[in-house]
Coordinates of N, CA and C in Angstrom, one line a residue:
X1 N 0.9 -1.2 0.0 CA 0.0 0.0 0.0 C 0.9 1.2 0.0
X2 N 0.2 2.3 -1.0 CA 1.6 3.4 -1.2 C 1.0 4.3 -0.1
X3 N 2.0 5.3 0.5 CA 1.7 6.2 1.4 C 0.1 7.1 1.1
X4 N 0.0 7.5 -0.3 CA -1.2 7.5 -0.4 C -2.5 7.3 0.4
X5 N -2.3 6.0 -0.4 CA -3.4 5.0 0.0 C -3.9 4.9 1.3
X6 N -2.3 5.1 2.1 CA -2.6 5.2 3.4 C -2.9 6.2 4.3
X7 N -2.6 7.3 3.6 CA -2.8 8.5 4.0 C -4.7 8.6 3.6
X8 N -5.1 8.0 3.0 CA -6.2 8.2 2.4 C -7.5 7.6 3.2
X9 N -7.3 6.3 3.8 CA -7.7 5.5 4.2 C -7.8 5.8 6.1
X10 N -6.5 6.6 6.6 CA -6.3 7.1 7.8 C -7.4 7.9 7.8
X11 N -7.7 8.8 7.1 CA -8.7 10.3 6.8 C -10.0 9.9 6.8
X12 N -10.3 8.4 6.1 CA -11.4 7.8 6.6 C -12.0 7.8 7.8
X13 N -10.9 6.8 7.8 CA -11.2 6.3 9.3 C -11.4 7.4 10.8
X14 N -10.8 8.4 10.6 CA -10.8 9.7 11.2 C -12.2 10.2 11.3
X15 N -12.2 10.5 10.2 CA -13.1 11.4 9.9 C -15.0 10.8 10.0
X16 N -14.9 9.8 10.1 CA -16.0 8.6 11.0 C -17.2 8.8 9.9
X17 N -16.8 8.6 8.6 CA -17.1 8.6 7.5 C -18.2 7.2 7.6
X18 N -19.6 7.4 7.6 CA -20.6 6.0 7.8 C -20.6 4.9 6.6
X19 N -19.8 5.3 5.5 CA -19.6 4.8 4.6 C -18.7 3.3 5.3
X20 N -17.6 4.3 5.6 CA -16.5 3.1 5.9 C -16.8 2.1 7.2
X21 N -17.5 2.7 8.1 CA -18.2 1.7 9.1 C -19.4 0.6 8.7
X22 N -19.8 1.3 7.6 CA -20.8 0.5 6.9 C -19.9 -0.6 6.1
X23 N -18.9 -0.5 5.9 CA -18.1 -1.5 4.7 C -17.4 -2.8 5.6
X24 N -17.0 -1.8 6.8 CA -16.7 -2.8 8.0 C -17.8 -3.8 8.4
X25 N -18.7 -3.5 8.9 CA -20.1 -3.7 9.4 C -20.4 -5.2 8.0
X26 N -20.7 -4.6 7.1 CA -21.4 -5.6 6.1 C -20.2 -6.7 6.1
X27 N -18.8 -6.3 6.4 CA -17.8 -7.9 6.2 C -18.3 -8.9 7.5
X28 N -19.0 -8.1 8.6 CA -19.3 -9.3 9.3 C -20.6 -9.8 9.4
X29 N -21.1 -9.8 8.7 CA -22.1 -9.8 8.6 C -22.7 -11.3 8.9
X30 N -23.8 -11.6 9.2 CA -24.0 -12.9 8.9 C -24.5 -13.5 7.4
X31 N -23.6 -14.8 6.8 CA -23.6 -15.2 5.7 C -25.0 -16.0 5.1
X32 N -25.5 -16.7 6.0 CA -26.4 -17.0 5.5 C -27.9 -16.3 5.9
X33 N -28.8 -17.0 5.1 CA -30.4 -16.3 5.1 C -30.8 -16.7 5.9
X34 N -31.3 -16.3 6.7 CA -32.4 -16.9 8.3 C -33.2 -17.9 8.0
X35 N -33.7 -17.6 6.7 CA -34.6 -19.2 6.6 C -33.4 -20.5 5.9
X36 N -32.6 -20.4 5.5 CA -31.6 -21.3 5.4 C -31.2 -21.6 7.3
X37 N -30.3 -20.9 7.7 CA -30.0 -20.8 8.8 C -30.6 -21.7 10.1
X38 N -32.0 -21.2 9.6 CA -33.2 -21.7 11.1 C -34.0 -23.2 10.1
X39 N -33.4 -23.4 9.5 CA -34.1 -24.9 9.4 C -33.7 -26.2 10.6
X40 N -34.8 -26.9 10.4 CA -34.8 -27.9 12.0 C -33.4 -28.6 11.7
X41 N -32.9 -29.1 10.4 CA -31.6 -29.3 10.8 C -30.4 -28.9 11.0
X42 N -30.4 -27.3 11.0 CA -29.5 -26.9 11.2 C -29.3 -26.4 12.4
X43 N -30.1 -26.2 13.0 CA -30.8 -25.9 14.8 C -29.9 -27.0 15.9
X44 N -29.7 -27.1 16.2 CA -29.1 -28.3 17.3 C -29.0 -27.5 19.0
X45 N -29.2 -27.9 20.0 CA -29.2 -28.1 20.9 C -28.5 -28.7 21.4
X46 N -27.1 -28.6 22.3 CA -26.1 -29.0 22.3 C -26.7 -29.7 23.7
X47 N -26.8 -28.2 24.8 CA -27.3 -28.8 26.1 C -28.5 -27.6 26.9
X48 N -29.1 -28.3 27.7 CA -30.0 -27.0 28.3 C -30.2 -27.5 29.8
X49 N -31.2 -26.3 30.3 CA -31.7 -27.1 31.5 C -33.0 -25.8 31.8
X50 N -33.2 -25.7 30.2 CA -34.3 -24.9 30.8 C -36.0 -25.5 30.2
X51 N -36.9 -25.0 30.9 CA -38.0 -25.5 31.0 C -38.6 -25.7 29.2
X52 N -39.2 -25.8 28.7 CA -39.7 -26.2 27.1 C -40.0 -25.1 26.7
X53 N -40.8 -24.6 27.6 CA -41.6 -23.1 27.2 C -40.3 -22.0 26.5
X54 N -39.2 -22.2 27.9 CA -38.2 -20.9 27.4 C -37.4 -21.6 26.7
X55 N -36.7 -22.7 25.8 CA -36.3 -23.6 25.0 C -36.9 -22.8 23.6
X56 N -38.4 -23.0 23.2 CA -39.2 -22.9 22.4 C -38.8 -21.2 22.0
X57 N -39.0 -20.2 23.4 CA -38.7 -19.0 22.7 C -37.7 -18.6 22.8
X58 N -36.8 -19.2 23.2 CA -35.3 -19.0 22.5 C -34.8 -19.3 21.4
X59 N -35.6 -20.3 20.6 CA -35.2 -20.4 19.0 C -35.8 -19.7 18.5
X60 N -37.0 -19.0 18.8 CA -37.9 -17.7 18.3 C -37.0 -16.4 18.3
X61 N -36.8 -16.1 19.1 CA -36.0 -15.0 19.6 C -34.8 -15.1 18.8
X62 N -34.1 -16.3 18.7 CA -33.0 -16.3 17.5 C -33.4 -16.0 16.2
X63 N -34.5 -16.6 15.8 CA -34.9 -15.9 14.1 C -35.2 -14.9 14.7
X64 N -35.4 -14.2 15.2 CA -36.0 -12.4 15.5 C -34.9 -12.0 15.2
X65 N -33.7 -12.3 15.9 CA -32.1 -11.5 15.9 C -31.4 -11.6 14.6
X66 N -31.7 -12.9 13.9 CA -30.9 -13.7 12.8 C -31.7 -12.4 11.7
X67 N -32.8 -12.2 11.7 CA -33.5 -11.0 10.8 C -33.1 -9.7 11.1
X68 N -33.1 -9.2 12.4 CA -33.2 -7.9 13.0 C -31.6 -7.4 12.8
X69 N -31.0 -8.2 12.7 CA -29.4 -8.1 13.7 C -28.4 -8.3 12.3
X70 N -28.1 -9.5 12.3 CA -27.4 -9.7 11.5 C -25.4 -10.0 11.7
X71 N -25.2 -9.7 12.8 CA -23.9 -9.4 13.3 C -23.9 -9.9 14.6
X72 N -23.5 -10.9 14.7 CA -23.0 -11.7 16.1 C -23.2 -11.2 17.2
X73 N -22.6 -9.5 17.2 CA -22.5 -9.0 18.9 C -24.0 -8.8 18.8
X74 N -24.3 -7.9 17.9 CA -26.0 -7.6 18.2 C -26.8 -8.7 18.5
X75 N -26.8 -9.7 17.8 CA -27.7 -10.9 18.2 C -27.4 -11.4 19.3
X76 N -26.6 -11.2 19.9 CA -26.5 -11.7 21.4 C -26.7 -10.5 22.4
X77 N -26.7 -9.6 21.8 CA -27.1 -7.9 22.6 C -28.8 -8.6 22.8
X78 N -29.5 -8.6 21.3 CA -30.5 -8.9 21.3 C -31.7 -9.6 22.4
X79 N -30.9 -10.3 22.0 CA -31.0 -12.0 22.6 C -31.2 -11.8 24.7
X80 N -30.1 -11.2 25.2 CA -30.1 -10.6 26.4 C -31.4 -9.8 26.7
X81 N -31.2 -8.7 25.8 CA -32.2 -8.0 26.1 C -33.6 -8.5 26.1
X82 N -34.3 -9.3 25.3 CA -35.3 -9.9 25.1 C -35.7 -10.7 26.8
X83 N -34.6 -11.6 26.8 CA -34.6 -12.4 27.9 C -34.9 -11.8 28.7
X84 N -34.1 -10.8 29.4 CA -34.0 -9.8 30.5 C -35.5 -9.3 30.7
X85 N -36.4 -8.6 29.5 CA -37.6 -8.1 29.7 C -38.6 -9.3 29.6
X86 N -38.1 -10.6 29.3 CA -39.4 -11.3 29.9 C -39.2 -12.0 30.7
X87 N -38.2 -12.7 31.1 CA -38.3 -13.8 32.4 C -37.2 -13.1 33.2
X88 N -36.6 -11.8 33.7 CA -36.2 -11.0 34.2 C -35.1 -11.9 34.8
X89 N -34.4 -11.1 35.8 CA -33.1 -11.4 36.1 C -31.6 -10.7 35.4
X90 N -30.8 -11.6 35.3 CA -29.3 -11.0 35.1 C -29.1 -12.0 33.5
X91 N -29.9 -12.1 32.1 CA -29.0 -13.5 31.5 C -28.4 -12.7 30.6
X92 N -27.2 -13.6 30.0 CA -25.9 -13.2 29.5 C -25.9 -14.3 28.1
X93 N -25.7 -13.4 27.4 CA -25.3 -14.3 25.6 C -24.2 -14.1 25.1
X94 N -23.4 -15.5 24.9 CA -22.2 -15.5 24.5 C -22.5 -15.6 22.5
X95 N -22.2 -15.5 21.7 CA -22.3 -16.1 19.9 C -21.1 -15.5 19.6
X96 N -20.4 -16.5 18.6 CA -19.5 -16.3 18.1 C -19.4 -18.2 17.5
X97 N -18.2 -18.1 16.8 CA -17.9 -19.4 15.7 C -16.8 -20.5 16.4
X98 N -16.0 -19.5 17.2 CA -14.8 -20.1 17.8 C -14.0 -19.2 19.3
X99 N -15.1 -20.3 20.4 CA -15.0 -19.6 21.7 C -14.7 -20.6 22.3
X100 N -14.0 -20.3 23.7 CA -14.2 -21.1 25.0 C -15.2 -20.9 26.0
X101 N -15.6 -21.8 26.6 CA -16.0 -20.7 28.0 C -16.2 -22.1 28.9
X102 N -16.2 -21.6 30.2 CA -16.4 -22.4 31.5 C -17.2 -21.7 32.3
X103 N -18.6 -22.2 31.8 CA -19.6 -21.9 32.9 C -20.6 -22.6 33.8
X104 N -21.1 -22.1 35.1 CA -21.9 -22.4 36.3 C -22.6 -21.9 36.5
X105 N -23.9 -21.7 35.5 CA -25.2 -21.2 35.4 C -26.4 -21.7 36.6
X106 N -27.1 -21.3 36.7 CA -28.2 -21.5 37.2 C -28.9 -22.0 36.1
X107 N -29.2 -21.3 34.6 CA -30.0 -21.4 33.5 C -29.4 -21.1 32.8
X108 N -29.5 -21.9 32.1 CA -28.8 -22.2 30.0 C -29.3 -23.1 28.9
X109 N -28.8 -22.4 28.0 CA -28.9 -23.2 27.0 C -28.1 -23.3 26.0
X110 N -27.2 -24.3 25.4 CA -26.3 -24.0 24.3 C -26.9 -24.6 23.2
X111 N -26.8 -23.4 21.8 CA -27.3 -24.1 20.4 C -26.6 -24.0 19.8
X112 N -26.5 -24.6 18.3 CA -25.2 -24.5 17.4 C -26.6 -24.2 16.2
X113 N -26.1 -23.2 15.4 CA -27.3 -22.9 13.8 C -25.6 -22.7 13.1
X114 N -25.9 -23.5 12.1 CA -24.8 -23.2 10.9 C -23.4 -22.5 11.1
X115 N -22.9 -23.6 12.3 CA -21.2 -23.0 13.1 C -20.9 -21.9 13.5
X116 N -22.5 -21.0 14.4 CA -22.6 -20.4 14.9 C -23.0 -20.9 16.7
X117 N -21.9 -20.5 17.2 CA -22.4 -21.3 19.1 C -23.7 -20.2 19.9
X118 N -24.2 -20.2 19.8 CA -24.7 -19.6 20.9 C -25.1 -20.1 22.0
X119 N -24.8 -19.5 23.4 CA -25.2 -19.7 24.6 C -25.7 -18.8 25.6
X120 N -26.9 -18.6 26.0 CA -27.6 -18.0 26.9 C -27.8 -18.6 28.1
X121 N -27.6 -17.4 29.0 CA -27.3 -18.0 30.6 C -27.5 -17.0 31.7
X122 N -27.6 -17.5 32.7 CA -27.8 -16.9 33.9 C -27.5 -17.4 34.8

């Protein structure tokens, strides 16, 4: 890259140009279509321990985010917030493709949609 380029691209980035956050934004985007995505075989349930009722609207709640969102942190922004205003308390959503985590929930759930982890918890 010639100094240009780079000079060019700094001034961007500076200058908080919605363009270029938007160019950022759309590379992470999520790749596939929600109705591809949320098919029953791509859905998996790794582990839970929560009641059917909140099981059932947690995979709802995911096509809500998978449409509304589109970007991993939001859909787990989402995802929280939803939780939080209906069955109240403190829950927390991890999503991403390639995580660790070690956790001692009271309430969770872990699902896998198309090599995407998610886990909600409390």
């Amino acid at each position: 890259m010639t100094a240009k380029q780079l000079r060019t691209k700094f001034e961007r980035q500076d200058s908080c140009d919605e363009s270029y956050f938007d160019e950022l934004k759309e590379s992470r985007k999520w790749r596939e279509p929600p109705e591809k995505a949320l098919r029953f075989e791509n859905l998996i349930i790794q582990e839970t321990n929560l009641p059917l009722e909140q099981i059932e609207e947690s995979k709802k709640m995911l096509g809500d985010a998978l449409q509304l969102c589109g970007i991993e942190n939001e859909i787990a922004s989402y995802m929280k917030r939803k939780f939080d205003a209906k069955y109240g308390g403190h829950w927390q959503c991890i999503v991403g493709r390639n995580f660790g985590s070690h956790l001692d929930p009271i309430q969770f759930i872990h699902f896998t949609v198309s090599k995407i982890s998610v886990i909600l918890f409390r």
